[in-house]
mmCIF file of C-alpha atoms and ligand atoms in Angstrom:
data_model
loop_
_atom_site.group_PDB
_atom_site.id
_atom_site.type_symbol
_atom_site.label_atom_id
_atom_site.label_comp_id
_atom_site.label_asym_id
_atom_site.label_seq_id
_atom_site.Cartn_x
_atom_site.Cartn_y
_atom_site.Cartn_z
ATOM 1 C CA UNK A 787 -106.076 -120.732 17.825
ATOM 2 C CA UNK A 788 -108.584 -121.253 14.592
ATOM 3 C CA UNK A 789 -107.216 -120.105 11.225
ATOM 4 C CA UNK A 790 -109.213 -122.467 8.941
ATOM 5 C CA UNK A 791 -110.401 -120.174 6.923
ATOM 6 C CA UNK A 792 -108.656 -117.247 7.774
ATOM 7 C CA UNK A 793 -106.214 -114.863 6.430
ATOM 8 C CA UNK A 794 -102.800 -115.883 8.206
ATOM 9 C CA UNK A 795 -100.837 -112.839 8.513
ATOM 10 C CA UNK A 796 -97.048 -114.522 9.510
ATOM 11 C CA UNK A 797 -93.229 -114.090 8.728
ATOM 12 C CA UNK A 798 -91.346 -114.273 5.351
ATOM 13 C CA UNK A 799 -88.255 -113.209 3.320
ATOM 14 C CA UNK A 800 -89.107 -110.789 0.970
ATOM 15 C CA UNK A 801 -87.423 -110.321 -2.137
ATOM 16 C CA UNK A 802 -88.362 -106.555 -3.144
ATOM 17 C CA UNK A 803 -85.618 -106.338 -5.856
ATOM 18 C CA UNK A 804 -82.663 -108.204 -7.623
ATOM 19 C CA UNK A 805 -79.123 -108.095 -6.320
ATOM 20 C CA UNK A 806 -80.349 -106.421 -2.592
ATOM 21 C CA UNK A 807 -80.525 -108.570 0.790
ATOM 22 C CA UNK A 808 -83.801 -110.207 1.656
ATOM 23 C CA UNK A 809 -86.544 -107.953 4.208
ATOM 24 C CA UNK A 810 -87.775 -109.856 6.837
ATOM 25 C CA UNK A 811 -91.892 -108.478 6.954
ATOM 26 C CA UNK A 812 -95.197 -109.884 7.984
ATOM 27 C CA UNK A 813 -97.303 -110.967 4.728
ATOM 28 C CA UNK A 814 -100.653 -111.916 4.576
ATOM 29 C CA UNK A 815 -101.501 -115.469 2.940
ATOM 30 C CA UNK A 816 -105.601 -115.529 1.865
ATOM 31 C CA UNK A 817 -107.103 -119.204 2.771
ATOM 32 C CA UNK A 818 -106.984 -121.779 0.569
ATOM 33 C CA UNK A 819 -109.758 -122.043 -2.396
ATOM 34 C CA UNK A 820 -110.953 -125.331 -4.004
ATOM 35 C CA UNK A 821 -108.349 -127.921 -4.553
ATOM 36 C CA UNK A 822 -105.769 -125.756 -2.563
ATOM 37 C CA UNK A 823 -103.917 -126.208 0.283
ATOM 38 C CA UNK A 824 -102.061 -124.135 3.132
ATOM 39 C CA UNK A 825 -98.742 -125.618 4.512
ATOM 40 C CA UNK A 826 -96.927 -124.172 7.716
ATOM 41 C CA UNK A 827 -93.603 -124.253 6.604
ATOM 42 C CA UNK A 828 -91.121 -126.284 9.185
ATOM 43 C CA UNK A 829 -87.989 -125.677 7.087
ATOM 44 C CA UNK A 830 -86.615 -125.242 4.678
ATOM 45 C CA UNK A 831 -83.014 -125.114 2.386
ATOM 46 C CA UNK A 832 -80.930 -122.431 -0.008
ATOM 47 C CA UNK A 833 -80.841 -123.417 -3.142
ATOM 48 C CA UNK A 834 -78.612 -121.756 -6.322
ATOM 49 C CA UNK A 835 -81.841 -121.340 -7.511
ATOM 50 C CA UNK A 836 -82.716 -119.186 -5.342
ATOM 51 C CA UNK A 837 -79.472 -117.219 -6.048
ATOM 52 C CA UNK A 838 -79.889 -117.247 -9.547
ATOM 53 C CA UNK A 839 -82.768 -115.508 -9.276
ATOM 54 C CA UNK A 840 -81.792 -112.661 -6.835
ATOM 55 C CA UNK A 841 -78.444 -112.287 -8.346
ATOM 56 C CA UNK A 842 -78.915 -113.260 -11.944
ATOM 57 C CA UNK A 843 -81.610 -114.550 -13.921
ATOM 58 C CA UNK A 844 -84.100 -112.516 -12.054
ATOM 59 C CA UNK A 845 -86.412 -109.727 -14.125
ATOM 60 C CA UNK A 846 -87.927 -106.386 -12.631
ATOM 61 C CA UNK A 847 -91.407 -107.826 -13.025
ATOM 62 C CA UNK A 848 -90.818 -110.679 -11.019
ATOM 63 C CA UNK A 849 -90.463 -108.680 -7.453
ATOM 64 C CA UNK A 850 -90.875 -108.736 -4.933
ATOM 65 C CA UNK A 851 -91.335 -112.417 -4.861
ATOM 66 C CA UNK A 852 -90.404 -115.056 -1.280
ATOM 67 C CA UNK A 853 -87.385 -117.422 -3.008
ATOM 68 C CA UNK A 854 -87.915 -120.822 -1.447
ATOM 69 C CA UNK A 855 -88.254 -124.263 -2.967
ATOM 70 C CA UNK A 856 -86.452 -126.949 -1.235
ATOM 71 C CA UNK A 857 -89.039 -126.945 1.748
ATOM 72 C CA UNK A 858 -91.420 -129.517 3.941
ATOM 73 C CA UNK A 859 -94.403 -128.385 5.881
ATOM 74 C CA UNK A 860 -97.125 -129.327 7.519
ATOM 75 C CA UNK A 861 -101.047 -129.407 5.864
ATOM 76 C CA UNK A 862 -102.328 -126.381 8.250
ATOM 77 C CA UNK A 863 -106.075 -126.085 6.217
ATOM 78 C CA UNK A 864 -107.029 -127.011 2.943
ATOM 79 C CA UNK A 865 -109.348 -125.899 0.126
ATOM 80 C CA UNK A 866 -112.839 -127.473 -1.154
ATOM 81 C CA UNK A 867 -112.777 -130.919 -2.687
ATOM 82 C CA UNK A 868 -109.893 -131.605 -1.237
ATOM 83 C CA UNK A 869 -109.801 -135.713 0.139
ATOM 84 C CA UNK A 870 -106.593 -136.011 -0.207
ATOM 85 C CA UNK A 871 -104.617 -134.046 2.922
ATOM 86 C CA UNK A 872 -105.795 -133.440 6.148
ATOM 87 C CA UNK A 873 -104.558 -130.270 8.787
ATOM 88 C CA UNK A 874 -101.460 -132.095 9.852
ATOM 89 C CA UNK A 875 -100.330 -134.136 7.481
ATOM 90 C CA UNK A 876 -96.666 -133.813 6.568
ATOM 91 C CA UNK A 877 -95.905 -132.999 2.505
ATOM 92 C CA UNK A 878 -93.550 -131.823 0.520
ATOM 93 C CA UNK A 879 -94.475 -128.292 -1.753
ATOM 94 C CA UNK A 880 -93.679 -129.538 -5.589
ATOM 95 C CA UNK A 881 -92.302 -127.534 -8.180
ATOM 96 C CA UNK A 882 -93.300 -128.961 -10.396
ATOM 97 C CA UNK A 883 -97.137 -130.579 -10.610
ATOM 98 C CA UNK A 884 -98.023 -133.867 -11.546
ATOM 99 C CA UNK A 885 -101.691 -134.334 -12.162
ATOM 100 C CA UNK A 886 -102.230 -137.751 -12.809
ATOM 101 C CA UNK A 887 -104.778 -136.493 -15.873
ATOM 102 C CA UNK A 888 -102.885 -134.722 -18.736
ATOM 103 C CA UNK A 889 -101.207 -136.461 -21.302
ATOM 104 C CA UNK A 890 -98.214 -135.293 -20.081
ATOM 105 C CA UNK A 891 -98.769 -137.729 -16.572
ATOM 106 C CA UNK A 892 -99.465 -140.149 -18.412
ATOM 107 C CA UNK A 893 -96.317 -140.010 -20.241
ATOM 108 C CA UNK A 894 -93.271 -142.716 -18.669
ATOM 109 C CA UNK A 895 -91.077 -139.893 -20.683
ATOM 110 C CA UNK A 896 -91.458 -137.110 -18.823
ATOM 111 C CA UNK A 897 -91.925 -135.482 -15.848
ATOM 112 C CA UNK A 898 -93.481 -132.391 -16.739
ATOM 113 C CA UNK A 899 -97.328 -131.859 -16.345
ATOM 114 C CA UNK A 900 -100.338 -129.523 -18.520
ATOM 115 C CA UNK A 901 -101.604 -127.995 -15.803
ATOM 116 C CA UNK A 902 -99.554 -124.826 -15.553
ATOM 117 C CA UNK A 903 -95.914 -123.929 -16.250
ATOM 118 C CA UNK A 904 -93.822 -125.617 -14.363
ATOM 119 C CA UNK A 905 -93.185 -123.547 -10.855
ATOM 120 C CA UNK A 906 -95.846 -120.873 -12.598
ATOM 121 C CA UNK A 907 -93.196 -118.387 -12.314
ATOM 122 C CA UNK A 908 -94.241 -115.697 -14.421
ATOM 123 C CA UNK A 909 -96.815 -112.595 -14.941
ATOM 124 C CA UNK A 910 -99.500 -114.498 -14.369
ATOM 125 C CA UNK A 911 -99.155 -116.206 -11.592
ATOM 126 C CA UNK A 912 -98.184 -112.883 -9.585
ATOM 127 C CA UNK A 913 -101.471 -111.758 -11.174
ATOM 128 C CA UNK A 914 -102.925 -114.717 -9.306
ATOM 129 C CA UNK A 915 -100.919 -114.658 -6.352
ATOM 130 C CA UNK A 916 -103.263 -114.009 -2.907
ATOM 131 C CA UNK A 917 -99.722 -113.250 -1.022
ATOM 132 C CA UNK A 918 -99.400 -109.262 -0.342
ATOM 133 C CA UNK A 919 -97.022 -107.828 2.080
ATOM 134 C CA UNK A 920 -97.425 -103.783 2.989
ATOM 135 C CA UNK A 921 -100.412 -103.723 0.649
ATOM 136 C CA UNK A 922 -98.859 -105.373 -2.304
ATOM 137 C CA UNK A 923 -98.951 -108.723 -4.045
ATOM 138 C CA UNK A 924 -96.380 -111.125 -3.578
ATOM 139 C CA UNK A 925 -94.993 -113.718 -6.436
ATOM 140 C CA UNK A 926 -93.926 -117.137 -4.662
ATOM 141 C CA UNK A 927 -90.891 -118.012 -5.996
ATOM 142 C CA UNK A 928 -91.595 -121.384 -8.476
ATOM 143 C CA UNK A 929 -94.815 -121.510 -6.794
ATOM 144 C CA UNK A 930 -93.521 -122.100 -3.591
ATOM 145 C CA UNK A 931 -91.879 -118.817 -2.258
ATOM 146 C CA UNK A 932 -91.287 -121.456 1.367
ATOM 147 C CA UNK A 933 -88.689 -118.136 2.634
ATOM 148 C CA UNK A 934 -92.463 -117.653 4.679
ATOM 149 C CA UNK A 935 -94.315 -118.964 7.954
ATOM 150 C CA UNK A 936 -97.295 -120.070 5.319
ATOM 151 C CA UNK A 937 -97.410 -120.658 1.678
ATOM 152 C CA UNK A 938 -100.498 -121.789 -0.750
ATOM 153 C CA UNK A 939 -100.125 -124.798 -2.635
ATOM 154 C CA UNK A 940 -102.498 -125.990 -5.864
ATOM 155 C CA UNK A 941 -102.903 -129.713 -3.992
ATOM 156 C CA UNK A 942 -101.361 -131.160 -7.293
ATOM 157 C CA UNK A 943 -98.102 -129.589 -5.985
ATOM 158 C CA UNK A 944 -97.676 -131.398 -2.545
ATOM 159 C CA UNK A 945 -96.393 -134.868 -2.006
ATOM 160 C CA UNK A 946 -97.657 -136.276 1.067
ATOM 161 C CA UNK A 947 -94.784 -138.036 2.978
ATOM 162 C CA UNK A 948 -94.274 -140.360 5.696
ATOM 163 C CA UNK A 949 -95.514 -138.780 9.177
ATOM 164 C CA UNK A 950 -91.888 -140.181 10.451
ATOM 165 C CA UNK A 951 -90.024 -137.685 8.621
ATOM 166 C CA UNK A 952 -87.525 -134.809 10.468
ATOM 167 C CA UNK A 953 -88.504 -132.144 8.067
ATOM 168 C CA UNK A 954 -85.856 -130.428 9.304
ATOM 169 C CA UNK A 955 -83.711 -132.895 6.750
ATOM 170 C CA UNK A 956 -86.242 -134.221 4.717
ATOM 171 C CA UNK A 957 -86.639 -130.341 3.169
ATOM 172 C CA UNK A 958 -83.911 -131.226 0.556
ATOM 173 C CA UNK A 959 -86.129 -134.105 -1.167
ATOM 174 C CA UNK A 960 -87.870 -131.347 -2.603
ATOM 175 C CA UNK A 961 -85.369 -129.675 -4.460
ATOM 176 C CA UNK A 962 -81.428 -130.639 -4.617
ATOM 177 C CA UNK A 963 -81.323 -134.607 -3.894
ATOM 178 C CA UNK A 964 -83.638 -135.740 -6.079
ATOM 179 C CA UNK A 965 -82.119 -133.569 -8.479
ATOM 180 C CA UNK A 966 -79.137 -134.698 -8.833
ATOM 181 C CA UNK A 967 -80.231 -138.372 -7.851
ATOM 182 C CA UNK A 968 -83.446 -139.031 -10.246
ATOM 183 C CA UNK A 969 -80.678 -137.231 -13.463
ATOM 184 C CA UNK A 970 -78.523 -140.607 -12.987
ATOM 185 C CA UNK A 971 -81.139 -142.863 -11.938
ATOM 186 C CA UNK A 972 -83.801 -141.553 -14.227
ATOM 187 C CA UNK A 973 -82.767 -139.964 -16.978
ATOM 188 C CA UNK A 974 -78.274 -141.181 -17.583
ATOM 189 C CA UNK A 975 -79.372 -144.730 -16.614
ATOM 190 C CA UNK A 976 -76.585 -145.101 -15.131
ATOM 191 C CA UNK A 977 -75.568 -149.228 -16.048
ATOM 192 C CA UNK A 978 -73.439 -150.810 -13.102
ATOM 193 C CA UNK A 979 -69.168 -150.890 -13.340
ATOM 194 C CA UNK A 980 -70.011 -148.080 -15.718
ATOM 195 C CA UNK A 981 -67.211 -145.277 -15.310
ATOM 196 C CA UNK A 982 -68.866 -140.765 -14.520
ATOM 197 C CA UNK A 983 -68.094 -137.625 -13.951
ATOM 198 C CA UNK A 984 -70.115 -135.219 -11.913
ATOM 199 C CA UNK A 985 -68.583 -131.445 -12.094
ATOM 200 C CA UNK A 986 -70.193 -129.216 -9.736
ATOM 201 C CA UNK A 987 -70.588 -130.577 -6.115
ATOM 202 C CA UNK A 988 -72.981 -129.026 -4.264
ATOM 203 C CA UNK A 989 -75.301 -130.590 -3.366
ATOM 204 C CA UNK A 990 -77.191 -131.109 -6.445
ATOM 205 C CA UNK A 991 -73.693 -132.328 -7.864
ATOM 206 C CA UNK A 992 -72.731 -134.981 -3.753
ATOM 207 C CA UNK A 993 -76.353 -136.439 -5.508
ATOM 208 C CA UNK A 994 -75.731 -137.261 -8.577
ATOM 209 C CA UNK A 995 -72.660 -138.733 -7.622
ATOM 210 C CA UNK A 996 -75.126 -140.636 -4.474
ATOM 211 C CA UNK A 997 -77.115 -141.301 -7.773
ATOM 212 C CA UNK A 998 -74.298 -143.089 -9.628
ATOM 213 C CA UNK A 999 -72.983 -145.140 -6.202
ATOM 214 C CA UNK A 1000 -75.923 -146.039 -5.510
ATOM 215 C CA UNK A 1001 -76.380 -147.251 -9.486
ATOM 216 C CA UNK A 1002 -73.379 -149.294 -8.646
ATOM 217 C CA UNK A 1003 -70.846 -147.268 -11.263
ATOM 218 C CA UNK A 1004 -66.834 -148.083 -10.908
ATOM 219 C CA UNK A 1005 -65.774 -144.500 -10.776
ATOM 220 C CA UNK A 1006 -66.950 -141.788 -10.031
ATOM 221 C CA UNK A 1007 -64.773 -138.956 -10.877
ATOM 222 C CA UNK A 1008 -65.739 -135.559 -9.086
ATOM 223 C CA UNK A 1009 -64.391 -132.362 -10.651
ATOM 224 C CA UNK A 1010 -65.004 -128.965 -8.852
ATOM 225 C CA UNK A 1011 -62.506 -125.520 -8.625
ATOM 226 C CA UNK A 1012 -63.085 -125.445 -4.735
ATOM 227 C CA UNK A 1013 -60.728 -127.665 -3.587
ATOM 228 C CA UNK A 1014 -62.349 -128.104 0.308
ATOM 229 C CA UNK A 1015 -65.361 -130.144 -1.318
ATOM 230 C CA UNK A 1016 -62.412 -133.358 -2.820
ATOM 231 C CA UNK A 1017 -63.186 -135.114 0.793
ATOM 232 C CA UNK A 1018 -67.428 -134.702 0.657
ATOM 233 C CA UNK A 1019 -67.359 -135.527 -2.526
ATOM 234 C CA UNK A 1020 -66.164 -138.802 -1.282
ATOM 235 C CA UNK A 1021 -68.374 -139.228 1.353
ATOM 236 C CA UNK A 1022 -70.669 -139.291 -1.146
ATOM 237 C CA UNK A 1023 -68.973 -141.751 -3.340
ATOM 238 C CA UNK A 1024 -66.514 -140.900 -5.763
ATOM 239 C CA UNK A 1025 -63.574 -142.096 -6.055
ATOM 240 C CA UNK A 1026 -61.801 -139.336 -7.705
ATOM 241 C CA UNK A 1027 -61.926 -136.202 -7.493
ATOM 242 C CA UNK A 1028 -59.915 -133.367 -10.122
ATOM 243 C CA UNK A 1029 -59.804 -129.549 -10.304
ATOM 244 C CA UNK A 1030 -60.155 -127.790 -13.595
ATOM 245 C CA UNK A 1031 -57.708 -125.011 -11.404
ATOM 246 C CA UNK A 1032 -54.898 -127.649 -11.113
ATOM 247 C CA UNK A 1033 -54.375 -128.350 -14.146
ATOM 248 C CA UNK A 1034 -52.398 -127.189 -17.578
ATOM 249 C CA UNK A 1035 -55.029 -128.926 -20.470
ATOM 250 C CA UNK A 1036 -58.003 -128.748 -21.079
ATOM 251 C CA UNK A 1037 -60.589 -130.691 -18.319
ATOM 252 C CA UNK A 1038 -62.247 -132.630 -20.903
ATOM 253 C CA UNK A 1039 -58.263 -134.174 -21.818
ATOM 254 C CA UNK A 1040 -57.605 -134.333 -18.713
ATOM 255 C CA UNK A 1041 -60.455 -137.201 -18.479
ATOM 256 C CA UNK A 1042 -59.842 -138.731 -21.254
ATOM 257 C CA UNK A 1043 -56.574 -139.886 -20.700
ATOM 258 C CA UNK A 1044 -57.915 -140.860 -17.005
ATOM 259 C CA UNK A 1045 -60.698 -142.992 -18.616
ATOM 260 C CA UNK A 1046 -59.237 -144.207 -21.958
ATOM 261 C CA UNK A 1047 -61.060 -142.369 -23.884
ATOM 262 C CA UNK A 1048 -64.237 -140.749 -21.917
ATOM 263 C CA UNK A 1049 -66.431 -141.443 -19.293
ATOM 264 C CA UNK A 1050 -69.699 -143.090 -19.620
ATOM 265 C CA UNK A 1051 -71.817 -140.648 -18.117
ATOM 266 C CA UNK A 1052 -71.469 -137.423 -16.916
ATOM 267 C CA UNK A 1053 -73.459 -134.659 -15.513
ATOM 268 C CA UNK A 1054 -73.182 -130.554 -15.408
ATOM 269 C CA UNK A 1055 -74.575 -129.262 -11.754
ATOM 270 C CA UNK A 1056 -72.561 -125.874 -12.015
ATOM 271 C CA UNK A 1057 -75.147 -123.428 -14.528
ATOM 272 C CA UNK A 1058 -72.382 -122.795 -16.703
ATOM 273 C CA UNK A 1059 -72.288 -123.260 -20.454
ATOM 274 C CA UNK A 1060 -68.836 -123.598 -21.173
ATOM 275 C CA UNK A 1061 -68.698 -126.756 -18.386
ATOM 276 C CA UNK A 1062 -71.336 -128.032 -20.318
ATOM 277 C CA UNK A 1063 -69.570 -128.473 -23.332
ATOM 278 C CA UNK A 1064 -66.494 -129.613 -21.484
ATOM 279 C CA UNK A 1065 -68.935 -132.147 -20.163
ATOM 280 C CA UNK A 1066 -70.057 -133.097 -23.062
ATOM 281 C CA UNK A 1067 -66.643 -133.732 -24.651
ATOM 282 C CA UNK A 1068 -65.335 -135.294 -21.593
ATOM 283 C CA UNK A 1069 -68.020 -138.340 -22.599
ATOM 284 C CA UNK A 1070 -66.429 -141.244 -24.211
ATOM 285 C CA UNK A 1071 -67.130 -140.250 -28.471
ATOM 286 C CA UNK A 1072 -69.071 -143.514 -29.401
ATOM 287 C CA UNK A 1073 -71.571 -144.049 -26.557
ATOM 288 C CA UNK A 1074 -71.320 -141.267 -23.668
ATOM 289 C CA UNK A 1075 -74.576 -139.515 -22.616
ATOM 290 C CA UNK A 1076 -73.817 -136.574 -20.890
ATOM 291 C CA UNK A 1077 -76.588 -134.851 -19.147
ATOM 292 C CA UNK A 1078 -77.386 -130.827 -18.303
ATOM 293 C CA UNK A 1079 -78.538 -130.045 -15.012
ATOM 294 C CA UNK A 1080 -77.270 -127.020 -14.001
ATOM 295 C CA UNK A 1081 -79.379 -124.203 -14.113
ATOM 296 C CA UNK A 1082 -79.412 -120.476 -16.504
ATOM 297 C CA UNK A 1083 -81.825 -118.789 -18.904
ATOM 298 C CA UNK A 1084 -79.322 -115.991 -20.356
ATOM 299 C CA UNK A 1085 -76.858 -118.040 -22.318
ATOM 300 C CA UNK A 1086 -76.831 -120.702 -25.285
ATOM 301 C CA UNK A 1087 -74.643 -123.007 -25.286
ATOM 302 C CA UNK A 1088 -71.889 -124.685 -28.067
ATOM 303 C CA UNK A 1089 -70.605 -127.748 -29.110
ATOM 304 C CA UNK A 1090 -68.961 -129.307 -32.819
ATOM 305 C CA UNK A 1091 -72.132 -131.320 -34.449
ATOM 306 C CA UNK A 1092 -69.624 -134.560 -34.969
ATOM 307 C CA UNK A 1093 -69.347 -134.787 -31.121
ATOM 308 C CA UNK A 1094 -72.692 -135.643 -31.241
ATOM 309 C CA UNK A 1095 -72.789 -137.216 -35.061
ATOM 310 C CA UNK A 1096 -70.277 -139.557 -33.684
ATOM 311 C CA UNK A 1097 -72.285 -141.484 -31.094
ATOM 312 C CA UNK A 1098 -72.398 -138.653 -28.076
ATOM 313 C CA UNK A 1099 -75.696 -138.269 -26.300
ATOM 314 C CA UNK A 1100 -76.855 -134.645 -24.832
ATOM 315 C CA UNK A 1101 -79.509 -134.660 -22.390
ATOM 316 C CA UNK A 1102 -81.738 -132.053 -19.973
ATOM 317 C CA UNK A 1103 -82.942 -133.156 -16.087
ATOM 318 C CA UNK A 1104 -85.467 -131.073 -14.463
ATOM 319 C CA UNK A 1105 -86.208 -132.800 -10.935
ATOM 320 C CA UNK A 1106 -83.982 -135.659 -11.555
ATOM 321 C CA UNK A 1107 -86.696 -136.699 -13.922
ATOM 322 C CA UNK A 1108 -88.994 -138.006 -11.471
ATOM 323 C CA UNK A 1109 -92.904 -138.054 -11.718
ATOM 324 C CA UNK A 1110 -93.212 -134.937 -8.777
ATOM 325 C CA UNK A 1111 -96.108 -136.268 -6.540
ATOM 326 C CA UNK A 1112 -94.986 -139.922 -6.055
ATOM 327 C CA UNK A 1113 -91.086 -139.613 -6.954
ATOM 328 C CA UNK A 1114 -90.996 -137.349 -3.321
ATOM 329 C CA UNK A 1115 -92.577 -139.834 -1.342
ATOM 330 C CA UNK A 1116 -90.224 -142.668 -2.424
ATOM 331 C CA UNK A 1117 -87.330 -140.757 -2.094
ATOM 332 C CA UNK A 1118 -88.158 -140.210 1.727
ATOM 333 C CA UNK A 1119 -88.607 -143.137 2.442
ATOM 334 C CA UNK A 1120 -85.853 -144.491 0.911
ATOM 335 C CA UNK A 1121 -84.146 -141.643 3.819
ATOM 336 C CA UNK A 1122 -85.870 -143.167 5.733
ATOM 337 C CA UNK A 1123 -84.243 -147.260 5.416
ATOM 338 C CA UNK A 1124 -80.863 -145.785 4.911
ATOM 339 C CA UNK A 1125 -80.744 -146.337 1.319
ATOM 340 C CA UNK A 1126 -80.371 -142.663 0.678
ATOM 341 C CA UNK A 1127 -78.212 -139.995 2.347
ATOM 342 C CA UNK A 1128 -79.628 -136.900 3.338
ATOM 343 C CA UNK A 1129 -78.754 -135.402 6.982
ATOM 344 C CA UNK A 1130 -74.335 -135.151 5.565
ATOM 345 C CA UNK A 1131 -75.924 -132.811 2.826
ATOM 346 C CA UNK A 1132 -76.276 -130.276 5.031
ATOM 347 C CA UNK A 1133 -73.809 -128.534 6.451
ATOM 348 C CA UNK A 1134 -75.413 -125.164 8.831
ATOM 349 C CA UNK A 1135 -79.033 -123.785 9.988
ATOM 350 C CA UNK A 1136 -80.340 -120.570 10.611
ATOM 351 C CA UNK A 1137 -83.492 -119.354 11.424
ATOM 352 C CA UNK A 1138 -85.192 -117.633 8.388
ATOM 353 C CA UNK A 1139 -84.226 -114.114 10.073
ATOM 354 C CA UNK A 1140 -80.802 -115.384 9.241
ATOM 355 C CA UNK A 1141 -81.562 -116.151 5.121
ATOM 356 C CA UNK A 1142 -79.141 -113.344 3.840
ATOM 357 C CA UNK A 1143 -76.161 -114.648 6.286
ATOM 358 C CA UNK A 1144 -77.170 -118.372 4.145
ATOM 359 C CA UNK A 1145 -76.885 -116.686 1.072
ATOM 360 C CA UNK A 1146 -73.427 -116.015 1.970
ATOM 361 C CA UNK A 1147 -72.276 -118.652 2.811
ATOM 362 C CA UNK A 1148 -73.503 -120.293 -0.288
ATOM 363 C CA UNK A 1149 -71.552 -117.415 -2.488
ATOM 364 C CA UNK A 1150 -68.468 -118.348 -0.633
ATOM 365 C CA UNK A 1151 -68.486 -122.275 -1.040
ATOM 366 C CA UNK A 1152 -68.926 -122.441 2.028
ATOM 367 C CA UNK A 1153 -72.126 -124.177 2.226
ATOM 368 C CA UNK A 1154 -73.140 -127.674 1.096
ATOM 369 C CA UNK A 1155 -76.634 -127.143 2.273
ATOM 370 C CA UNK A 1156 -77.649 -124.366 4.448
ATOM 371 C CA UNK A 1157 -81.604 -125.382 6.519
ATOM 372 C CA UNK A 1158 -82.997 -122.795 7.758
ATOM 373 C CA UNK A 1159 -85.729 -123.547 10.442
ATOM 374 C CA UNK A 1160 -89.385 -121.781 10.079
ATOM 375 C CA UNK A 1161 -91.139 -123.407 13.076
ATOM 376 C CA UNK A 1162 -91.646 -125.837 15.295
ATOM 377 C CA UNK A 1163 -93.184 -129.351 13.322
HETATM 378 P P1 NAD B 2680 -74.149 -125.388 -5.532
HETATM 379 O O1 NAD B 2680 -73.762 -123.215 -6.058
HETATM 380 O O2 NAD B 2680 -73.510 -125.956 -4.714
HETATM 381 O O3 NAD B 2680 -72.635 -125.514 -6.411
HETATM 382 C C1 NAD B 2680 -71.977 -125.573 -7.745
HETATM 383 C C2 NAD B 2680 -70.876 -126.124 -7.705
HETATM 384 O O4 NAD B 2680 -70.425 -125.531 -8.566
HETATM 385 C C3 NAD B 2680 -69.893 -125.062 -6.776
HETATM 386 O O5 NAD B 2680 -69.838 -126.435 -5.807
HETATM 387 C C4 NAD B 2680 -68.929 -124.701 -7.449
HETATM 388 O O6 NAD B 2680 -67.901 -124.933 -6.509
HETATM 389 C C5 NAD B 2680 -69.274 -125.259 -8.670
HETATM 390 N N1 NAD B 2680 -68.172 -125.304 -9.658
HETATM 391 C C6 NAD B 2680 -68.284 -123.648 -10.205
HETATM 392 N N2 NAD B 2680 -67.818 -123.599 -11.123
HETATM 393 C C7 NAD B 2680 -67.163 -124.489 -11.851
HETATM 394 C C8 NAD B 2680 -66.111 -125.412 -12.641
HETATM 395 N N3 NAD B 2680 -65.990 -124.461 -13.657
HETATM 396 N N4 NAD B 2680 -65.921 -126.307 -12.900
HETATM 397 C C9 NAD B 2680 -65.939 -127.182 -11.008
HETATM 398 N N5 NAD B 2680 -67.116 -126.351 -10.735
HETATM 399 C C10 NAD B 2680 -67.648 -125.608 -10.866
HETATM 400 O O7 NAD B 2680 -75.052 -125.485 -6.932
HETATM 401 P P2 NAD B 2680 -76.456 -126.596 -6.365
HETATM 402 O O8 NAD B 2680 -77.294 -125.818 -5.228
HETATM 403 O O9 NAD B 2680 -75.303 -127.445 -5.675
HETATM 404 O O10 NAD B 2680 -76.769 -126.326 -7.424
HETATM 405 C C11 NAD B 2680 -76.601 -127.068 -8.683
HETATM 406 C C12 NAD B 2680 -77.182 -126.699 -9.835
HETATM 407 O O11 NAD B 2680 -78.128 -127.418 -10.180
HETATM 408 C C13 NAD B 2680 -77.197 -125.022 -10.216
HETATM 409 O O12 NAD B 2680 -77.331 -124.761 -11.455
HETATM 410 C C14 NAD B 2680 -79.005 -125.056 -9.487
HETATM 411 O O13 NAD B 2680 -79.382 -123.881 -10.549
HETATM 412 C C15 NAD B 2680 -79.470 -126.068 -10.704
HETATM 413 N N6 NAD B 2680 -80.682 -126.663 -10.536
HETATM 414 C C16 NAD B 2680 -80.721 -127.353 -11.138
HETATM 415 C C17 NAD B 2680 -82.418 -128.314 -11.169
HETATM 416 C C18 NAD B 2680 -82.812 -129.004 -12.414
HETATM 417 O O14 NAD B 2680 -83.716 -129.046 -11.938
HETATM 418 N N7 NAD B 2680 -82.406 -128.894 -12.849
HETATM 419 C C19 NAD B 2680 -82.872 -127.881 -9.951
HETATM 420 C C20 NAD B 2680 -81.654 -127.715 -8.816
HETATM 421 C C21 NAD B 2680 -81.391 -127.119 -9.016
HETATM 422 ZN ZN1 ZN B 2681 -83.779 -125.555 -6.361
#
């Protein structure tokens, strides 16, 4: 059936309110307008940021929402003035725009874009949403909302990828893999022969381990409170594993003793301000670089100024520093050329209707990534 130009009625997992299971509902997705693309979602993974929004970071006024931002799909139809995409193209929706024209896009120093906020997840985006359920507007999370059979995107937030790419795998490049890998390669610019520590070994942290290894790090110390992550971390290149719970002294002291004074690069991939401080303190006082990747918008962090004065650098990394439209197709190519791992991150696959089971697997630490198979390619 030709759906172009028509409202599509389809299924989505709707979060009606914080702290409650998602509900599979019939929703309506409007046709794309100028510079927009409507995408049939084939696969979407569950990221900790979805869970965080549902249980901790939530503002009640931003519900109902459709979560999900790590996805891949096929263009169903395009709005007027869209020349870059055609129905049938394989694509990955992006939570950072890349318009290629603004002062941010023209600067090599940032991956932000001036055309709208990151992920467009605010009241204004809510008012503008053209997705409805039971007569109510629904906010697509981070400007995507991929726990749905169809999404509506601005063309500056869509990356066209190699048609050979398996969408149920490369969906992970839409968030976790690019985020962690890029934090090491683009943000920290890890040097060959260096020593690194990665705190938190979910998909983001494991991708950071993979990035450190790719950059030629000699020693990569993986840190997690979940002992099951020791073996997994090795698969991605970790040389050592430390469980902070097994230590009788602070973790930064343990790492300093293991590395003659501190690591060259550390990465916080948990989203906990205490761990951010530990990661900073774990790096070499003279030249260590610590990168914050984990997400929280509810807490302030602390450190003593002297810890930076002596020579450490504290940085943050959003989407691994990748300019989204350029970086994602490159990462997909790197996967097809077997330069980076993707399949190894996927521990579970489920259907859209099983999304709540996916959250349970994440909460209990059993999964690295659960992929929801939404529709066929
Ligand atoms: P995840 O829940 O799968 O993994 C987190 C890991 O941290 C788990 O293995 C857990 O056992 C471990 N952990 C918890 N407490 C710890 C502690 N005190 N010390 C060491 N390890 C600990 O999460 P994920 O999907 O990999 O995401 C990681 C973080 O990255 C989240 O905060 C997420 O919101 C954030 N994130 C940031 C960006 C970005 O652009 N900066 C993008 C995506 C995700
Ligand atoms: Zn994410």
